[in-house]
């Protein structure tokens, strides 16, 4: 059931009131799984007040220390950001985001939507862990929505998309994109291999790693393709690691 498989992940929410408002936004649209990464204050009375009848969502919320714990098992991870980035992801608007989530969770696969902190938004290194970006179209001169409003709009689109009947396709699991954990394992291998050649020395190191992550992240390799990439990476590695 798609709604159960879609989790809303908030990174470092600063205001407990916003966490409550997010819970309420989710419940009105039938979503139930909330994950909080290093919330500044939780549990909190403020959050409960703002959640109104959605306290059950707060009670079931999972609190974790880092983003990987929240999204590691997901193949589809979509990060919300109002900012266009220099090295782009696949960018979806809210409607496309709802449709994609419903389609990819139809067979019971977990998926995650990631939102950034109120003041600073999603950092690049968090967005690098996402396969897609969702950008809710807004006034170009004033594009940043309140956290709970952004969650509300996207959950609404998920709710609408779920009303369209879709029959899950029979997909061979080997054809599915790799999970976030598997991608992280590959990036780690690739980074070590390139380091062994001195390829990543100097100032451009971080930027190069980011570009490579986005390139492979966009292509969403399945398990066979990822195996091939590991084999190529071993050929690069000086000590055959
Ligand atoms: N000041 C921050 C905005 C933070 S709003 C900035 O400039 O990035 C909190 C979160 O809501 C954001 O991290 C993002 O996940 C989500 N959000 C806000 N507006 C959005 C938009 N137009 N499209 C997609 N996500 C948005």
PDB file of C-alpha atoms and ligand atoms in Angstrom:
ATOM      1  CA  UNK A   1       0.000   0.000   0.000  1.00  0.00           C
ATOM      2  CA  UNK A   2       1.658   3.172  -1.251  1.00  0.00           C
ATOM      3  CA  UNK A   3       0.780   5.489   1.663  1.00  0.00           C
ATOM      4  CA  UNK A   4       2.440   3.154   4.173  1.00  0.00           C
ATOM      5  CA  UNK A   5       5.576   2.947   2.053  1.00  0.00           C
ATOM      6  CA  UNK A   6       6.191   6.670   1.612  1.00  0.00           C
ATOM      7  CA  UNK A   7       8.080   8.279   4.478  1.00  0.00           C
ATOM      8  CA  UNK A   8       8.484  11.966   5.130  1.00  0.00           C
ATOM      9  CA  UNK A   9      11.960  12.767   6.420  1.00  0.00           C
ATOM     10  CA  UNK A  10      12.706  16.105   8.122  1.00  0.00           C
ATOM     11  CA  UNK A  11      16.364  17.033   8.549  1.00  0.00           C
ATOM     12  CA  UNK A  12      17.132  19.034  11.698  1.00  0.00           C
ATOM     13  CA  UNK A  13      13.747  20.714  12.070  1.00  0.00           C
ATOM     14  CA  UNK A  14      14.384  23.674  14.390  1.00  0.00           C
ATOM     15  CA  UNK A  15      10.839  24.485  15.464  1.00  0.00           C
ATOM     16  CA  UNK A  16       8.794  21.781  17.190  1.00  0.00           C
ATOM     17  CA  UNK A  17       5.641  23.607  16.054  1.00  0.00           C
ATOM     18  CA  UNK A  18       6.602  22.838  12.462  1.00  0.00           C
ATOM     19  CA  UNK A  19       6.977  19.144  13.269  1.00  0.00           C
ATOM     20  CA  UNK A  20       3.403  19.163  14.597  1.00  0.00           C
ATOM     21  CA  UNK A  21       2.134  21.027  11.549  1.00  0.00           C
ATOM     22  CA  UNK A  22       3.891  18.494   9.286  1.00  0.00           C
ATOM     23  CA  UNK A  23       2.191  15.611  11.135  1.00  0.00           C
ATOM     24  CA  UNK A  24      -1.172  17.267  10.587  1.00  0.00           C
ATOM     25  CA  UNK A  25      -0.423  17.939   6.912  1.00  0.00           C
ATOM     26  CA  UNK A  26       0.543  14.290   6.453  1.00  0.00           C
ATOM     27  CA  UNK A  27      -2.491  12.827   8.191  1.00  0.00           C
ATOM     28  CA  UNK A  28      -4.965  14.907   6.193  1.00  0.00           C
ATOM     29  CA  UNK A  29      -3.483  13.260   3.095  1.00  0.00           C
ATOM     30  CA  UNK A  30      -3.309   9.710   4.547  1.00  0.00           C
ATOM     31  CA  UNK A  31       0.464   9.612   5.043  1.00  0.00           C
ATOM     32  CA  UNK A  32       1.685   8.190   8.319  1.00  0.00           C
ATOM     33  CA  UNK A  33       5.414   7.610   8.383  1.00  0.00           C
ATOM     34  CA  UNK A  34       7.440  10.490   9.783  1.00  0.00           C
ATOM     35  CA  UNK A  35      11.214  10.283  10.338  1.00  0.00           C
ATOM     36  CA  UNK A  36      13.101  13.050  12.154  1.00  0.00           C
ATOM     37  CA  UNK A  37      16.849  13.430  11.678  1.00  0.00           C
ATOM     38  CA  UNK A  38      18.431  15.195  14.678  1.00  0.00           C
ATOM     39  CA  UNK A  39      15.376  17.326  15.599  1.00  0.00           C
ATOM     40  CA  UNK A  40      16.383  20.227  17.842  1.00  0.00           C
ATOM     41  CA  UNK A  41      13.561  19.485  20.277  1.00  0.00           C
ATOM     42  CA  UNK A  42      11.376  16.377  20.254  1.00  0.00           C
ATOM     43  CA  UNK A  43       9.060  15.229  21.785  1.00  0.00           C
ATOM     44  CA  UNK A  44       7.546  18.593  22.555  1.00  0.00           C
ATOM     45  CA  UNK A  45       4.290  20.110  23.719  1.00  0.00           C
ATOM     46  CA  UNK A  46       4.459  22.661  20.940  1.00  0.00           C
ATOM     47  CA  UNK A  47       4.589  19.891  18.362  1.00  0.00           C
ATOM     48  CA  UNK A  48       1.598  18.166  19.948  1.00  0.00           C
ATOM     49  CA  UNK A  49      -0.413  21.382  20.040  1.00  0.00           C
ATOM     50  CA  UNK A  50       0.172  22.041  16.360  1.00  0.00           C
ATOM     51  CA  UNK A  51      -0.496  18.418  15.379  1.00  0.00           C
ATOM     52  CA  UNK A  52      -4.097  18.669  16.628  1.00  0.00           C
ATOM     53  CA  UNK A  53      -5.635  15.257  15.857  1.00  0.00           C
ATOM     54  CA  UNK A  54      -2.440  13.912  14.365  1.00  0.00           C
ATOM     55  CA  UNK A  55      -0.610  13.108  17.594  1.00  0.00           C
ATOM     56  CA  UNK A  56      -0.526   9.430  16.578  1.00  0.00           C
ATOM     57  CA  UNK A  57       1.840  10.389  13.737  1.00  0.00           C
ATOM     58  CA  UNK A  58       4.169  12.033  16.274  1.00  0.00           C
ATOM     59  CA  UNK A  59       3.970   9.031  18.574  1.00  0.00           C
ATOM     60  CA  UNK A  60       4.985   6.717  15.746  1.00  0.00           C
ATOM     61  CA  UNK A  61       7.697   9.067  14.457  1.00  0.00           C
ATOM     62  CA  UNK A  62      11.170   7.625  14.228  1.00  0.00           C
ATOM     63  CA  UNK A  63      14.079   9.756  15.468  1.00  0.00           C
ATOM     64  CA  UNK A  64      17.497   8.998  13.913  1.00  0.00           C
ATOM     65  CA  UNK A  65      21.020  10.463  13.991  1.00  0.00           C
ATOM     66  CA  UNK A  66      21.786  10.625  10.322  1.00  0.00           C
ATOM     67  CA  UNK A  67      20.095  10.713   6.965  1.00  0.00           C
ATOM     68  CA  UNK A  68      21.458   7.339   5.851  1.00  0.00           C
ATOM     69  CA  UNK A  69      19.510   5.633   8.625  1.00  0.00           C
ATOM     70  CA  UNK A  70      16.343   7.301   7.353  1.00  0.00           C
ATOM     71  CA  UNK A  71      16.690   6.476   3.650  1.00  0.00           C
ATOM     72  CA  UNK A  72      19.223   3.639   3.283  1.00  0.00           C
ATOM     73  CA  UNK A  73      16.729   0.970   2.216  1.00  0.00           C
ATOM     74  CA  UNK A  74      14.971   3.247  -0.344  1.00  0.00           C
ATOM     75  CA  UNK A  75      15.552   3.133  -4.095  1.00  0.00           C
ATOM     76  CA  UNK A  76      13.597   6.340  -4.676  1.00  0.00           C
ATOM     77  CA  UNK A  77      14.643   9.330  -2.544  1.00  0.00           C
ATOM     78  CA  UNK A  78      13.323  12.756  -3.490  1.00  0.00           C
ATOM     79  CA  UNK A  79      14.729  15.904  -1.872  1.00  0.00           C
ATOM     80  CA  UNK A  80      12.639  19.085  -1.622  1.00  0.00           C
ATOM     81  CA  UNK A  81      14.410  22.314  -2.496  1.00  0.00           C
ATOM     82  CA  UNK A  82      13.282  25.617  -3.931  1.00  0.00           C
ATOM     83  CA  UNK A  83      16.753  26.296  -5.308  1.00  0.00           C
ATOM     84  CA  UNK A  84      17.959  25.249  -8.751  1.00  0.00           C
ATOM     85  CA  UNK A  85      21.406  23.692  -8.330  1.00  0.00           C
ATOM     86  CA  UNK A  86      24.504  24.067 -10.447  1.00  0.00           C
ATOM     87  CA  UNK A  87      24.846  20.321 -11.073  1.00  0.00           C
ATOM     88  CA  UNK A  88      21.278  19.325 -11.563  1.00  0.00           C
ATOM     89  CA  UNK A  89      19.357  16.301 -10.415  1.00  0.00           C
ATOM     90  CA  UNK A  90      16.313  15.075 -12.189  1.00  0.00           C
ATOM     91  CA  UNK A  91      13.964  17.843 -11.139  1.00  0.00           C
ATOM     92  CA  UNK A  92      10.259  17.107 -10.639  1.00  0.00           C
ATOM     93  CA  UNK A  93       7.437  19.503  -9.874  1.00  0.00           C
ATOM     94  CA  UNK A  94       5.028  18.564  -7.082  1.00  0.00           C
ATOM     95  CA  UNK A  95       2.608  16.794  -9.449  1.00  0.00           C
ATOM     96  CA  UNK A  96       5.284  14.674 -11.109  1.00  0.00           C
ATOM     97  CA  UNK A  97       6.694  13.931  -7.656  1.00  0.00           C
ATOM     98  CA  UNK A  98       3.322  12.592  -6.436  1.00  0.00           C
ATOM     99  CA  UNK A  99       2.926  10.422  -9.534  1.00  0.00           C
ATOM    100  CA  UNK A 100       6.451   9.024  -9.333  1.00  0.00           C
ATOM    101  CA  UNK A 101       6.083   8.133  -5.659  1.00  0.00           C
ATOM    102  CA  UNK A 102       2.790   6.343  -6.225  1.00  0.00           C
ATOM    103  CA  UNK A 103       4.154   4.461  -9.219  1.00  0.00           C
ATOM    104  CA  UNK A 104       7.345   3.301  -7.516  1.00  0.00           C
ATOM    105  CA  UNK A 105       5.690   2.262  -4.246  1.00  0.00           C
ATOM    106  CA  UNK A 106       2.836   0.365  -5.912  1.00  0.00           C
ATOM    107  CA  UNK A 107       4.605  -2.957  -5.409  1.00  0.00           C
ATOM    108  CA  UNK A 108       5.468  -2.249  -1.766  1.00  0.00           C
ATOM    109  CA  UNK A 109       8.920  -0.692  -2.209  1.00  0.00           C
ATOM    110  CA  UNK A 110       9.765   1.998   0.372  1.00  0.00           C
ATOM    111  CA  UNK A 111      10.433   5.561  -0.813  1.00  0.00           C
ATOM    112  CA  UNK A 112      11.384   8.779   0.956  1.00  0.00           C
ATOM    113  CA  UNK A 113      10.769  12.492   0.637  1.00  0.00           C
ATOM    114  CA  UNK A 114      13.415  14.599   2.334  1.00  0.00           C
ATOM    115  CA  UNK A 115      12.957  18.168   3.577  1.00  0.00           C
ATOM    116  CA  UNK A 116      15.629  20.524   4.866  1.00  0.00           C
ATOM    117  CA  UNK A 117      15.873  22.743   7.960  1.00  0.00           C
ATOM    118  CA  UNK A 118      13.740  25.893   8.027  1.00  0.00           C
ATOM    119  CA  UNK A 119      16.526  28.441   7.880  1.00  0.00           C
ATOM    120  CA  UNK A 120      19.128  26.894   5.605  1.00  0.00           C
ATOM    121  CA  UNK A 121      17.204  24.397   3.473  1.00  0.00           C
ATOM    122  CA  UNK A 122      18.705  21.153   2.156  1.00  0.00           C
ATOM    123  CA  UNK A 123      22.500  21.156   2.062  1.00  0.00           C
ATOM    124  CA  UNK A 124      24.199  19.931  -1.116  1.00  0.00           C
ATOM    125  CA  UNK A 125      25.560  16.858   0.634  1.00  0.00           C
ATOM    126  CA  UNK A 126      22.021  15.866   1.664  1.00  0.00           C
ATOM    127  CA  UNK A 127      20.673  16.436  -1.825  1.00  0.00           C
ATOM    128  CA  UNK A 128      23.525  14.260  -3.114  1.00  0.00           C
ATOM    129  CA  UNK A 129      21.874  11.345  -1.375  1.00  0.00           C
ATOM    130  CA  UNK A 130      18.665  11.875  -3.331  1.00  0.00           C
ATOM    131  CA  UNK A 131      17.902  10.443  -6.768  1.00  0.00           C
ATOM    132  CA  UNK A 132      15.587  13.352  -7.599  1.00  0.00           C
ATOM    133  CA  UNK A 133      14.823  16.897  -6.515  1.00  0.00           C
ATOM    134  CA  UNK A 134      11.273  18.195  -6.156  1.00  0.00           C
ATOM    135  CA  UNK A 135      10.865  21.894  -6.762  1.00  0.00           C
ATOM    136  CA  UNK A 136       7.373  23.224  -6.082  1.00  0.00           C
ATOM    137  CA  UNK A 137       6.782  25.977  -8.633  1.00  0.00           C
ATOM    138  CA  UNK A 138       6.328  29.321  -6.859  1.00  0.00           C
ATOM    139  CA  UNK A 139       6.794  33.043  -7.318  1.00  0.00           C
ATOM    140  CA  UNK A 140      10.359  33.346  -8.611  1.00  0.00           C
ATOM    141  CA  UNK A 141      10.938  36.393  -6.460  1.00  0.00           C
ATOM    142  CA  UNK A 142       9.780  34.594  -3.292  1.00  0.00           C
ATOM    143  CA  UNK A 143      10.141  30.871  -3.729  1.00  0.00           C
ATOM    144  CA  UNK A 144      10.651  29.456  -0.242  1.00  0.00           C
ATOM    145  CA  UNK A 145       7.615  27.865   1.387  1.00  0.00           C
ATOM    146  CA  UNK A 146       7.191  27.206   5.064  1.00  0.00           C
ATOM    147  CA  UNK A 147       8.301  23.642   5.839  1.00  0.00           C
ATOM    148  CA  UNK A 148       4.813  22.337   6.685  1.00  0.00           C
ATOM    149  CA  UNK A 149       3.299  24.091   3.641  1.00  0.00           C
ATOM    150  CA  UNK A 150       5.828  22.372   1.372  1.00  0.00           C
ATOM    151  CA  UNK A 151       4.981  19.010   2.967  1.00  0.00           C
ATOM    152  CA  UNK A 152       1.262  19.731   2.624  1.00  0.00           C
ATOM    153  CA  UNK A 153       1.451  20.535  -1.081  1.00  0.00           C
ATOM    154  CA  UNK A 154       3.450  17.456  -1.942  1.00  0.00           C
ATOM    155  CA  UNK A 155       1.316  15.158   0.217  1.00  0.00           C
ATOM    156  CA  UNK A 156      -1.750  16.551  -1.546  1.00  0.00           C
ATOM    157  CA  UNK A 157      -0.265  15.597  -4.902  1.00  0.00           C
ATOM    158  CA  UNK A 158       0.543  12.120  -3.583  1.00  0.00           C
ATOM    159  CA  UNK A 159      -3.057  11.804  -2.408  1.00  0.00           C
ATOM    160  CA  UNK A 160      -4.415  12.873  -5.804  1.00  0.00           C
ATOM    161  CA  UNK A 161      -2.035  10.563  -7.660  1.00  0.00           C
ATOM    162  CA  UNK A 162      -3.151   7.652  -5.460  1.00  0.00           C
ATOM    163  CA  UNK A 163      -6.734   8.090  -6.667  1.00  0.00           C
ATOM    164  CA  UNK A 164      -5.727   7.039 -10.177  1.00  0.00           C
ATOM    165  CA  UNK A 165      -5.950   3.273 -10.279  1.00  0.00           C
ATOM    166  CA  UNK A 166      -2.663   1.644 -11.241  1.00  0.00           C
ATOM    167  CA  UNK A 167      -1.862  -2.009 -11.421  1.00  0.00           C
ATOM    168  CA  UNK A 168       1.638  -2.696 -10.198  1.00  0.00           C
ATOM    169  CA  UNK A 169       3.740  -4.048 -13.034  1.00  0.00           C
ATOM    170  CA  UNK A 170       5.487  -7.345 -12.569  1.00  0.00           C
ATOM    171  CA  UNK A 171       9.047  -6.115 -12.264  1.00  0.00           C
ATOM    172  CA  UNK A 172      12.037  -8.378 -11.912  1.00  0.00           C
ATOM    173  CA  UNK A 173      13.740  -7.164  -8.676  1.00  0.00           C
ATOM    174  CA  UNK A 174      17.071  -7.322 -10.539  1.00  0.00           C
ATOM    175  CA  UNK A 175      15.764  -4.571 -12.837  1.00  0.00           C
ATOM    176  CA  UNK A 176      14.967  -2.152 -10.003  1.00  0.00           C
ATOM    177  CA  UNK A 177      17.289   0.778  -9.261  1.00  0.00           C
ATOM    178  CA  UNK A 178      19.759   0.063  -6.462  1.00  0.00           C
ATOM    179  CA  UNK A 179      18.985   1.192  -2.926  1.00  0.00           C
ATOM    180  CA  UNK A 180      20.590   4.226  -1.334  1.00  0.00           C
ATOM    181  CA  UNK A 181      22.782   1.960   0.843  1.00  0.00           C
ATOM    182  CA  UNK A 182      24.079   0.150  -2.236  1.00  0.00           C
ATOM    183  CA  UNK A 183      24.800   3.470  -3.961  1.00  0.00           C
ATOM    184  CA  UNK A 184      26.679   4.749  -0.898  1.00  0.00           C
ATOM    185  CA  UNK A 185      28.774   1.586  -0.854  1.00  0.00           C
ATOM    186  CA  UNK A 186      29.647   2.159  -4.514  1.00  0.00           C
ATOM    187  CA  UNK A 187      30.536   5.858  -4.004  1.00  0.00           C
ATOM    188  CA  UNK A 188      32.815   4.841  -1.169  1.00  0.00           C
ATOM    189  CA  UNK A 189      34.543   2.237  -3.361  1.00  0.00           C
ATOM    190  CA  UNK A 190      34.875   4.702  -6.254  1.00  0.00           C
ATOM    191  CA  UNK A 191      36.296   7.431  -4.020  1.00  0.00           C
ATOM    192  CA  UNK A 192      38.908   5.046  -2.595  1.00  0.00           C
ATOM    193  CA  UNK A 193      39.876   3.870  -6.088  1.00  0.00           C
ATOM    194  CA  UNK A 194      40.262   7.424  -7.406  1.00  0.00           C
ATOM    195  CA  UNK A 195      42.187   8.409  -4.276  1.00  0.00           C
ATOM    196  CA  UNK A 196      44.579   5.497  -4.846  1.00  0.00           C
ATOM    197  CA  UNK A 197      45.450   7.114  -8.203  1.00  0.00           C
ATOM    198  CA  UNK A 198      45.788  10.597  -6.742  1.00  0.00           C
ATOM    199  CA  UNK A 199      42.973  11.633  -9.070  1.00  0.00           C
ATOM    200  CA  UNK A 200      41.061  13.461  -6.373  1.00  0.00           C
ATOM    201  CA  UNK A 201      43.897  15.518  -4.967  1.00  0.00           C
ATOM    202  CA  UNK A 202      43.547  19.223  -4.607  1.00  0.00           C
ATOM    203  CA  UNK A 203      40.814  21.781  -4.419  1.00  0.00           C
ATOM    204  CA  UNK A 204      38.420  20.165  -6.849  1.00  0.00           C
ATOM    205  CA  UNK A 205      38.124  16.978  -4.785  1.00  0.00           C
ATOM    206  CA  UNK A 206      34.709  17.694  -3.243  1.00  0.00           C
ATOM    207  CA  UNK A 207      33.251  19.084  -6.459  1.00  0.00           C
ATOM    208  CA  UNK A 208      34.439  16.084  -8.460  1.00  0.00           C
ATOM    209  CA  UNK A 209      32.956  13.647  -5.958  1.00  0.00           C
ATOM    210  CA  UNK A 210      29.682  15.572  -6.042  1.00  0.00           C
ATOM    211  CA  UNK A 211      29.591  15.528  -9.855  1.00  0.00           C
ATOM    212  CA  UNK A 212      30.227  11.788  -9.925  1.00  0.00           C
ATOM    213  CA  UNK A 213      27.540  11.155  -7.305  1.00  0.00           C
ATOM    214  CA  UNK A 214      25.011  13.161  -9.293  1.00  0.00           C
ATOM    215  CA  UNK A 215      25.948  11.455 -12.545  1.00  0.00           C
ATOM    216  CA  UNK A 216      25.518   7.955 -11.124  1.00  0.00           C
ATOM    217  CA  UNK A 217      22.587   9.023  -8.947  1.00  0.00           C
ATOM    218  CA  UNK A 218      20.713  10.261 -12.017  1.00  0.00           C
ATOM    219  CA  UNK A 219      21.292   7.046 -13.905  1.00  0.00           C
ATOM    220  CA  UNK A 220      19.855   4.860 -11.094  1.00  0.00           C
ATOM    221  CA  UNK A 221      21.785   1.669 -11.939  1.00  0.00           C
ATOM    222  CA  UNK A 222      20.182  -1.712 -11.173  1.00  0.00           C
ATOM    223  CA  UNK A 223      22.095  -4.447  -9.330  1.00  0.00           C
ATOM    224  CA  UNK A 224      23.755  -5.908 -12.455  1.00  0.00           C
ATOM    225  CA  UNK A 225      24.840  -2.468 -13.645  1.00  0.00           C
ATOM    226  CA  UNK A 226      26.169  -1.571 -10.222  1.00  0.00           C
ATOM    227  CA  UNK A 227      28.184  -4.796 -10.177  1.00  0.00           C
ATOM    228  CA  UNK A 228      29.708  -3.762 -13.503  1.00  0.00           C
ATOM    229  CA  UNK A 229      30.603  -0.348 -12.062  1.00  0.00           C
ATOM    230  CA  UNK A 230      32.291  -2.068  -9.093  1.00  0.00           C
ATOM    231  CA  UNK A 231      34.309  -4.186 -11.533  1.00  0.00           C
ATOM    232  CA  UNK A 232      35.428  -1.093 -13.457  1.00  0.00           C
ATOM    233  CA  UNK A 233      36.271   0.610 -10.178  1.00  0.00           C
ATOM    234  CA  UNK A 234      38.482  -2.321  -9.170  1.00  0.00           C
ATOM    235  CA  UNK A 235      40.386  -1.874 -12.436  1.00  0.00           C
ATOM    236  CA  UNK A 236      41.048   1.749 -11.507  1.00  0.00           C
ATOM    237  CA  UNK A 237      42.183   0.891  -7.962  1.00  0.00           C
ATOM    238  CA  UNK A 238      45.955   0.827  -7.724  1.00  0.00           C
ATOM    239  CA  UNK A 239      46.065  -2.150  -5.349  1.00  0.00           C
ATOM    240  CA  UNK A 240      43.130  -3.898  -6.996  1.00  0.00           C
ATOM    241  CA  UNK A 241      40.871  -3.027  -3.981  1.00  0.00           C
TER     242      UNK A 241
HETATM  243  N1  LIG B   1      15.516  29.105   3.555  1.00  0.00           N
HETATM  244  C1  LIG B   1      15.515  27.826   2.957  1.00  0.00           C
HETATM  245  C2  LIG B   1      14.095  27.289   2.886  1.00  0.00           C
HETATM  246  C3  LIG B   1      13.802  26.314   3.894  1.00  0.00           C
HETATM  247  S1  LIG B   1      12.103  25.880   3.900  1.00  0.00           S
HETATM  248  C4  LIG B   1      16.079  27.861   1.536  1.00  0.00           C
HETATM  249  O1  LIG B   1      16.245  28.921   1.003  1.00  0.00           O
HETATM  250  O2  LIG B   1      16.335  26.794   0.967  1.00  0.00           O
HETATM  251  C5  LIG B   1      12.207  24.241   4.543  1.00  0.00           C
HETATM  252  C6  LIG B   1      12.135  23.122   3.522  1.00  0.00           C
HETATM  253  O3  LIG B   1      10.878  23.143   2.819  1.00  0.00           O
HETATM  254  C7  LIG B   1      13.170  23.181   2.424  1.00  0.00           C
HETATM  255  O4  LIG B   1      14.420  22.669   2.835  1.00  0.00           O
HETATM  256  C8  LIG B   1      12.547  22.301   1.365  1.00  0.00           C
HETATM  257  O5  LIG B   1      12.761  20.930   1.675  1.00  0.00           O
HETATM  258  C9  LIG B   1      11.056  22.630   1.516  1.00  0.00           C
HETATM  259  N2  LIG B   1      10.644  23.650   0.530  1.00  0.00           N
HETATM  260  C10 LIG B   1      10.353  24.955   0.739  1.00  0.00           C
HETATM  261  N3  LIG B   1       9.990  25.559  -0.393  1.00  0.00           N
HETATM  262  C11 LIG B   1      10.055  24.614  -1.374  1.00  0.00           C
HETATM  263  C12 LIG B   1       9.791  24.620  -2.783  1.00  0.00           C
HETATM  264  N4  LIG B   1       9.381  25.719  -3.432  1.00  0.00           N
HETATM  265  N5  LIG B   1       9.959  23.455  -3.459  1.00  0.00           N
HETATM  266  C13 LIG B   1      10.371  22.334  -2.822  1.00  0.00           C
HETATM  267  N6  LIG B   1      10.618  22.275  -1.493  1.00  0.00           N
HETATM  268  C14 LIG B   1      10.466  23.391  -0.788  1.00  0.00           C
END
